[in-house]
Amino acid sequence: MESADSPGLVRCGWATSAPDYIAYHDEEWGRPVTGDDQVFERISLESFQSGLSWITILRKRENFRAAFAGFSIPAVAAFGEEDVDRLLGDAGIVRNRAKIEATIANARAALDVDLSDLVWKHADPGAPVPKTPADVPAQTPGSKALAKELKAHGFRFFGPTTAYALMQAIGLVNDHLADCWIRRA
């Protein structure tokens, strides 16, 4: 089996522009993530990414974890207006009121569901293997269903495109390209 430092390693094209992307691609992207708090973290980060480059969120991830109590659902659900003000003043994260308030509302909604199970029931292990980036959809019927179900439970700032990015990131689908070393490993 090849390792991430093998010479001539073929990766998905998006993962080659920065060392942070290479590490994320090789060690995390598409690998199964379970557990309510862990899935909540990924939902939150994908929502914050909306309209921005993923590298921005990736580089601020530790700051987000510190600012949002490690993405503990009960802790974030207890955040109040003082916390919103604190987060709006935190230069280490993306300071967007709508996204901050949505993250808190999503934590409150997550208190009432088994979040990991809810998300994972939308897994699509049989999705077609993409050969080129053009073969990777922005959203799918599965991501539309996931976004709709989360919205029905009170989640905000989480549409079908963000849902598909989550599905890719936490392993509900495998969108590593056909010639990517991860797919062969």
PDB file of C-alpha atoms in Angstrom:
ATOM      1  CA  MET A   1       0.000   0.000   0.000  1.00  0.00           C
ATOM      2  CA  GLU A   2       1.224   3.472  -0.829  1.00  0.00           C
ATOM      3  CA  SER A   3       1.618   6.058   1.870  1.00  0.00           C
ATOM      4  CA  ALA A   4       0.870   9.741   1.721  1.00  0.00           C
ATOM      5  CA  ASP A   5       4.562  10.568   1.219  1.00  0.00           C
ATOM      6  CA  SER A   6       5.080   8.198  -1.726  1.00  0.00           C
ATOM      7  CA  PRO A   7       6.633   9.883  -4.778  1.00  0.00           C
ATOM      8  CA  GLY A   8       4.265  10.391  -7.695  1.00  0.00           C
ATOM      9  CA  LEU A   9       1.169   9.927  -5.582  1.00  0.00           C
ATOM     10  CA  VAL A  10      -2.020  10.771  -7.471  1.00  0.00           C
ATOM     11  CA  ARG A  11      -4.575  12.759  -5.496  1.00  0.00           C
ATOM     12  CA  CYS A  12      -7.880  14.396  -6.255  1.00  0.00           C
ATOM     13  CA  GLY A  13      -7.057  17.661  -8.038  1.00  0.00           C
ATOM     14  CA  TRP A  14      -8.562  19.960  -5.398  1.00  0.00           C
ATOM     15  CA  ALA A  15      -6.184  18.542  -2.789  1.00  0.00           C
ATOM     16  CA  THR A  16      -2.902  19.545  -4.391  1.00  0.00           C
ATOM     17  CA  SER A  17      -2.800  23.327  -4.033  1.00  0.00           C
ATOM     18  CA  ALA A  18      -1.683  23.602  -0.387  1.00  0.00           C
ATOM     19  CA  PRO A  19      -0.098  21.416   2.280  1.00  0.00           C
ATOM     20  CA  ASP A  20      -3.210  21.871   4.459  1.00  0.00           C
ATOM     21  CA  TYR A  21      -5.352  20.434   1.669  1.00  0.00           C
ATOM     22  CA  ILE A  22      -2.980  17.525   1.104  1.00  0.00           C
ATOM     23  CA  ALA A  23      -3.076  16.556   4.794  1.00  0.00           C
ATOM     24  CA  TYR A  24      -6.865  16.947   4.963  1.00  0.00           C
ATOM     25  CA  HIS A  25      -7.371  14.896   1.797  1.00  0.00           C
ATOM     26  CA  ASP A  26      -4.949  12.140   2.805  1.00  0.00           C
ATOM     27  CA  GLU A  27      -5.953  11.829   6.452  1.00  0.00           C
ATOM     28  CA  GLU A  28      -9.600  12.902   6.783  1.00  0.00           C
ATOM     29  CA  TRP A  29     -11.712  13.652   3.726  1.00  0.00           C
ATOM     30  CA  GLY A  30     -14.102  10.845   2.942  1.00  0.00           C
ATOM     31  CA  ARG A  31     -13.217   8.845   6.030  1.00  0.00           C
ATOM     32  CA  PRO A  32     -16.201   7.837   8.209  1.00  0.00           C
ATOM     33  CA  VAL A  33     -17.054  10.264  10.991  1.00  0.00           C
ATOM     34  CA  THR A  34     -19.629   9.203  13.579  1.00  0.00           C
ATOM     35  CA  GLY A  35     -20.777  10.454  16.948  1.00  0.00           C
ATOM     36  CA  ASP A  36     -23.227  13.270  17.459  1.00  0.00           C
ATOM     37  CA  ASP A  37     -20.702  15.945  18.486  1.00  0.00           C
ATOM     38  CA  GLN A  38     -18.287  14.965  15.704  1.00  0.00           C
ATOM     39  CA  VAL A  39     -21.031  15.099  13.055  1.00  0.00           C
ATOM     40  CA  PHE A  40     -22.294  18.383  14.533  1.00  0.00           C
ATOM     41  CA  GLU A  41     -18.796  19.849  14.203  1.00  0.00           C
ATOM     42  CA  ARG A  42     -18.667  18.907  10.531  1.00  0.00           C
ATOM     43  CA  ILE A  43     -22.192  20.255   9.885  1.00  0.00           C
ATOM     44  CA  SER A  44     -21.170  23.506  11.547  1.00  0.00           C
ATOM     45  CA  LEU A  45     -17.895  23.852   9.662  1.00  0.00           C
ATOM     46  CA  GLU A  46     -19.528  23.041   6.329  1.00  0.00           C
ATOM     47  CA  SER A  47     -22.179  25.686   7.066  1.00  0.00           C
ATOM     48  CA  PHE A  48     -19.514  28.263   7.930  1.00  0.00           C
ATOM     49  CA  GLN A  49     -17.733  27.381   4.677  1.00  0.00           C
ATOM     50  CA  SER A  50     -20.750  28.338   2.570  1.00  0.00           C
ATOM     51  CA  GLY A  51     -19.591  31.093   0.222  1.00  0.00           C
ATOM     52  CA  LEU A  52     -15.956  30.765   1.282  1.00  0.00           C
ATOM     53  CA  SER A  53     -12.991  28.596   0.398  1.00  0.00           C
ATOM     54  CA  TRP A  54     -12.679  25.405   2.460  1.00  0.00           C
ATOM     55  CA  ILE A  55      -9.027  26.272   3.156  1.00  0.00           C
ATOM     56  CA  THR A  56     -10.254  29.299   5.139  1.00  0.00           C
ATOM     57  CA  ILE A  57     -12.297  27.059   7.433  1.00  0.00           C
ATOM     58  CA  LEU A  58      -9.635  24.375   7.600  1.00  0.00           C
ATOM     59  CA  ARG A  59      -7.030  26.857   8.776  1.00  0.00           C
ATOM     60  CA  LYS A  60      -9.404  28.244  11.421  1.00  0.00           C
ATOM     61  CA  ARG A  61     -10.712  24.863  12.582  1.00  0.00           C
ATOM     62  CA  GLU A  62      -8.868  24.845  15.923  1.00  0.00           C
ATOM     63  CA  ASN A  63     -10.141  28.369  16.620  1.00  0.00           C
ATOM     64  CA  PHE A  64     -13.684  27.226  15.821  1.00  0.00           C
ATOM     65  CA  ARG A  65     -13.290  24.285  18.192  1.00  0.00           C
ATOM     66  CA  ALA A  66     -12.151  26.590  20.992  1.00  0.00           C
ATOM     67  CA  ALA A  67     -14.851  29.181  20.298  1.00  0.00           C
ATOM     68  CA  PHE A  68     -17.652  26.605  20.099  1.00  0.00           C
ATOM     69  CA  ALA A  69     -16.781  24.528  23.186  1.00  0.00           C
ATOM     70  CA  GLY A  70     -15.330  21.672  21.147  1.00  0.00           C
ATOM     71  CA  PHE A  71     -18.665  21.463  19.326  1.00  0.00           C
ATOM     72  CA  SER A  72     -20.296  19.847  22.333  1.00  0.00           C
ATOM     73  CA  ILE A  73     -23.959  19.927  21.373  1.00  0.00           C
ATOM     74  CA  PRO A  74     -25.263  20.626  24.908  1.00  0.00           C
ATOM     75  CA  ALA A  75     -22.665  23.338  25.499  1.00  0.00           C
ATOM     76  CA  VAL A  76     -23.367  25.156  22.203  1.00  0.00           C
ATOM     77  CA  ALA A  77     -27.128  24.755  22.702  1.00  0.00           C
ATOM     78  CA  ALA A  78     -26.749  26.689  25.974  1.00  0.00           C
ATOM     79  CA  PHE A  79     -25.049  29.656  24.269  1.00  0.00           C
ATOM     80  CA  GLY A  80     -26.852  32.968  24.696  1.00  0.00           C
ATOM     81  CA  GLU A  81     -26.632  36.478  23.294  1.00  0.00           C
ATOM     82  CA  GLU A  82     -23.407  37.142  25.228  1.00  0.00           C
ATOM     83  CA  ASP A  83     -21.841  34.207  23.410  1.00  0.00           C
ATOM     84  CA  VAL A  84     -23.035  35.535  20.059  1.00  0.00           C
ATOM     85  CA  ASP A  85     -21.364  38.866  20.881  1.00  0.00           C
ATOM     86  CA  ARG A  86     -18.181  37.050  21.985  1.00  0.00           C
ATOM     87  CA  LEU A  87     -18.113  35.026  18.755  1.00  0.00           C
ATOM     88  CA  LEU A  88     -18.716  38.128  16.622  1.00  0.00           C
ATOM     89  CA  GLY A  89     -15.601  39.616  18.229  1.00  0.00           C
ATOM     90  CA  ASP A  90     -13.437  36.515  17.695  1.00  0.00           C
ATOM     91  CA  ALA A  91     -11.052  37.173  14.791  1.00  0.00           C
ATOM     92  CA  GLY A  92     -10.021  33.515  14.846  1.00  0.00           C
ATOM     93  CA  ILE A  93     -13.319  32.378  13.303  1.00  0.00           C
ATOM     94  CA  VAL A  94     -15.616  33.549  10.534  1.00  0.00           C
ATOM     95  CA  ARG A  95     -17.607  36.368  12.130  1.00  0.00           C
ATOM     96  CA  ASN A  96     -20.957  36.062  10.423  1.00  0.00           C
ATOM     97  CA  ARG A  97     -23.971  36.608  12.655  1.00  0.00           C
ATOM     98  CA  ALA A  98     -26.320  34.432  10.563  1.00  0.00           C
ATOM     99  CA  LYS A  99     -23.882  31.510  10.605  1.00  0.00           C
ATOM    100  CA  ILE A 100     -23.142  31.876  14.313  1.00  0.00           C
ATOM    101  CA  GLU A 101     -26.828  32.028  15.220  1.00  0.00           C
ATOM    102  CA  ALA A 102     -27.557  29.078  12.921  1.00  0.00           C
ATOM    103  CA  THR A 103     -24.859  27.007  14.636  1.00  0.00           C
ATOM    104  CA  ILE A 104     -26.435  27.680  18.033  1.00  0.00           C
ATOM    105  CA  ALA A 105     -29.926  26.933  16.696  1.00  0.00           C
ATOM    106  CA  ASN A 106     -28.613  23.739  15.083  1.00  0.00           C
ATOM    107  CA  ALA A 107     -27.138  22.618  18.400  1.00  0.00           C
ATOM    108  CA  ARG A 108     -30.522  23.143  20.043  1.00  0.00           C
ATOM    109  CA  ALA A 109     -32.195  21.138  17.259  1.00  0.00           C
ATOM    110  CA  ALA A 110     -29.558  18.402  17.616  1.00  0.00           C
ATOM    111  CA  LEU A 111     -30.525  17.897  21.259  1.00  0.00           C
ATOM    112  CA  ASP A 112     -33.734  16.249  20.039  1.00  0.00           C
ATOM    113  CA  VAL A 113     -32.280  13.781  17.521  1.00  0.00           C
ATOM    114  CA  ASP A 114     -29.650  11.076  17.236  1.00  0.00           C
ATOM    115  CA  LEU A 115     -27.684  13.234  14.817  1.00  0.00           C
ATOM    116  CA  SER A 116     -25.134  10.666  13.707  1.00  0.00           C
ATOM    117  CA  ASP A 117     -27.813   8.067  12.927  1.00  0.00           C
ATOM    118  CA  LEU A 118     -30.006  10.633  11.179  1.00  0.00           C
ATOM    119  CA  VAL A 119     -27.153  11.722   8.907  1.00  0.00           C
ATOM    120  CA  TRP A 120     -25.735   8.254   8.283  1.00  0.00           C
ATOM    121  CA  LYS A 121     -29.038   6.831   7.080  1.00  0.00           C
ATOM    122  CA  HIS A 122     -28.418   8.968   3.974  1.00  0.00           C
ATOM    123  CA  ALA A 123     -25.134   7.197   3.130  1.00  0.00           C
ATOM    124  CA  ASP A 124     -24.722   6.189  -0.492  1.00  0.00           C
ATOM    125  CA  PRO A 125     -21.905   3.634  -0.649  1.00  0.00           C
ATOM    126  CA  GLY A 126     -22.962   2.656  -4.166  1.00  0.00           C
ATOM    127  CA  ALA A 127     -22.516   6.120  -5.678  1.00  0.00           C
ATOM    128  CA  PRO A 128     -20.730   6.062  -9.049  1.00  0.00           C
ATOM    129  CA  VAL A 129     -16.940   6.370  -8.960  1.00  0.00           C
ATOM    130  CA  PRO A 130     -16.026   9.780 -10.387  1.00  0.00           C
ATOM    131  CA  LYS A 131     -13.298   9.715 -13.024  1.00  0.00           C
ATOM    132  CA  THR A 132     -12.900  13.492 -13.330  1.00  0.00           C
ATOM    133  CA  PRO A 133     -13.937  16.477 -11.207  1.00  0.00           C
ATOM    134  CA  ALA A 134     -16.780  17.050 -13.695  1.00  0.00           C
ATOM    135  CA  ASP A 135     -18.257  13.716 -12.554  1.00  0.00           C
ATOM    136  CA  VAL A 136     -18.661  14.979  -8.975  1.00  0.00           C
ATOM    137  CA  PRO A 137     -22.120  16.479  -8.417  1.00  0.00           C
ATOM    138  CA  ALA A 138     -22.794  19.577  -6.331  1.00  0.00           C
ATOM    139  CA  GLN A 139     -25.877  17.920  -4.861  1.00  0.00           C
ATOM    140  CA  THR A 140     -27.768  14.663  -5.203  1.00  0.00           C
ATOM    141  CA  PRO A 141     -31.217  13.321  -4.331  1.00  0.00           C
ATOM    142  CA  GLY A 142     -29.597  12.011  -1.130  1.00  0.00           C
ATOM    143  CA  SER A 143     -28.212  15.411  -0.171  1.00  0.00           C
ATOM    144  CA  LYS A 144     -31.581  17.011  -0.891  1.00  0.00           C
ATOM    145  CA  ALA A 145     -33.261  14.446   1.371  1.00  0.00           C
ATOM    146  CA  LEU A 146     -30.678  14.984   4.132  1.00  0.00           C
ATOM    147  CA  ALA A 147     -31.051  18.781   3.981  1.00  0.00           C
ATOM    148  CA  LYS A 148     -34.838  18.468   3.997  1.00  0.00           C
ATOM    149  CA  GLU A 149     -34.812  16.136   7.000  1.00  0.00           C
ATOM    150  CA  LEU A 150     -32.440  18.346   8.983  1.00  0.00           C
ATOM    151  CA  LYS A 151     -34.531  21.398   8.124  1.00  0.00           C
ATOM    152  CA  ALA A 152     -37.645  19.550   9.359  1.00  0.00           C
ATOM    153  CA  HIS A 153     -35.853  19.112  12.690  1.00  0.00           C
ATOM    154  CA  GLY A 154     -35.085  22.846  12.891  1.00  0.00           C
ATOM    155  CA  PHE A 155     -31.611  23.024  11.355  1.00  0.00           C
ATOM    156  CA  ARG A 156     -30.726  26.238   9.571  1.00  0.00           C
ATOM    157  CA  PHE A 157     -28.144  27.392   7.012  1.00  0.00           C
ATOM    158  CA  PHE A 158     -27.838  23.879   5.600  1.00  0.00           C
ATOM    159  CA  GLY A 159     -29.064  23.241   2.068  1.00  0.00           C
ATOM    160  CA  PRO A 160     -28.531  20.393  -0.398  1.00  0.00           C
ATOM    161  CA  THR A 161     -25.121  21.605  -1.619  1.00  0.00           C
ATOM    162  CA  THR A 162     -23.790  21.956   1.919  1.00  0.00           C
ATOM    163  CA  ALA A 163     -25.336  18.569   2.728  1.00  0.00           C
ATOM    164  CA  TYR A 164     -23.453  16.987  -0.168  1.00  0.00           C
ATOM    165  CA  ALA A 165     -20.173  18.554   0.971  1.00  0.00           C
ATOM    166  CA  LEU A 166     -20.837  17.028   4.400  1.00  0.00           C
ATOM    167  CA  MET A 167     -21.630  13.653   2.837  1.00  0.00           C
ATOM    168  CA  GLN A 168     -18.299  13.747   0.991  1.00  0.00           C
ATOM    169  CA  ALA A 169     -16.322  14.927   4.002  1.00  0.00           C
ATOM    170  CA  ILE A 170     -17.577  12.337   6.489  1.00  0.00           C
ATOM    171  CA  GLY A 171     -17.694   9.323   4.199  1.00  0.00           C
ATOM    172  CA  LEU A 172     -21.368   8.998   3.300  1.00  0.00           C
ATOM    173  CA  VAL A 173     -20.193   8.975  -0.308  1.00  0.00           C
ATOM    174  CA  ASN A 174     -16.728   8.280  -1.696  1.00  0.00           C
ATOM    175  CA  ASP A 175     -15.893  11.021  -4.180  1.00  0.00           C
ATOM    176  CA  HIS A 176     -12.172  10.331  -4.368  1.00  0.00           C
ATOM    177  CA  LEU A 177     -11.478  10.198  -8.087  1.00  0.00           C
ATOM    178  CA  ALA A 178     -10.893   6.814  -9.714  1.00  0.00           C
ATOM    179  CA  ASP A 179      -7.129   7.308  -9.952  1.00  0.00           C
ATOM    180  CA  CYS A 180      -6.695   8.814  -6.447  1.00  0.00           C
ATOM    181  CA  TRP A 181      -4.365   6.822  -4.202  1.00  0.00           C
ATOM    182  CA  ILE A 182      -6.972   6.835  -1.394  1.00  0.00           C
ATOM    183  CA  ARG A 183      -9.400   4.873  -3.541  1.00  0.00           C
ATOM    184  CA  ARG A 184      -6.709   2.268  -4.274  1.00  0.00           C
ATOM    185  CA  ALA A 185      -5.428   2.066  -0.685  1.00  0.00           C
TER     186      ALA A 185
END
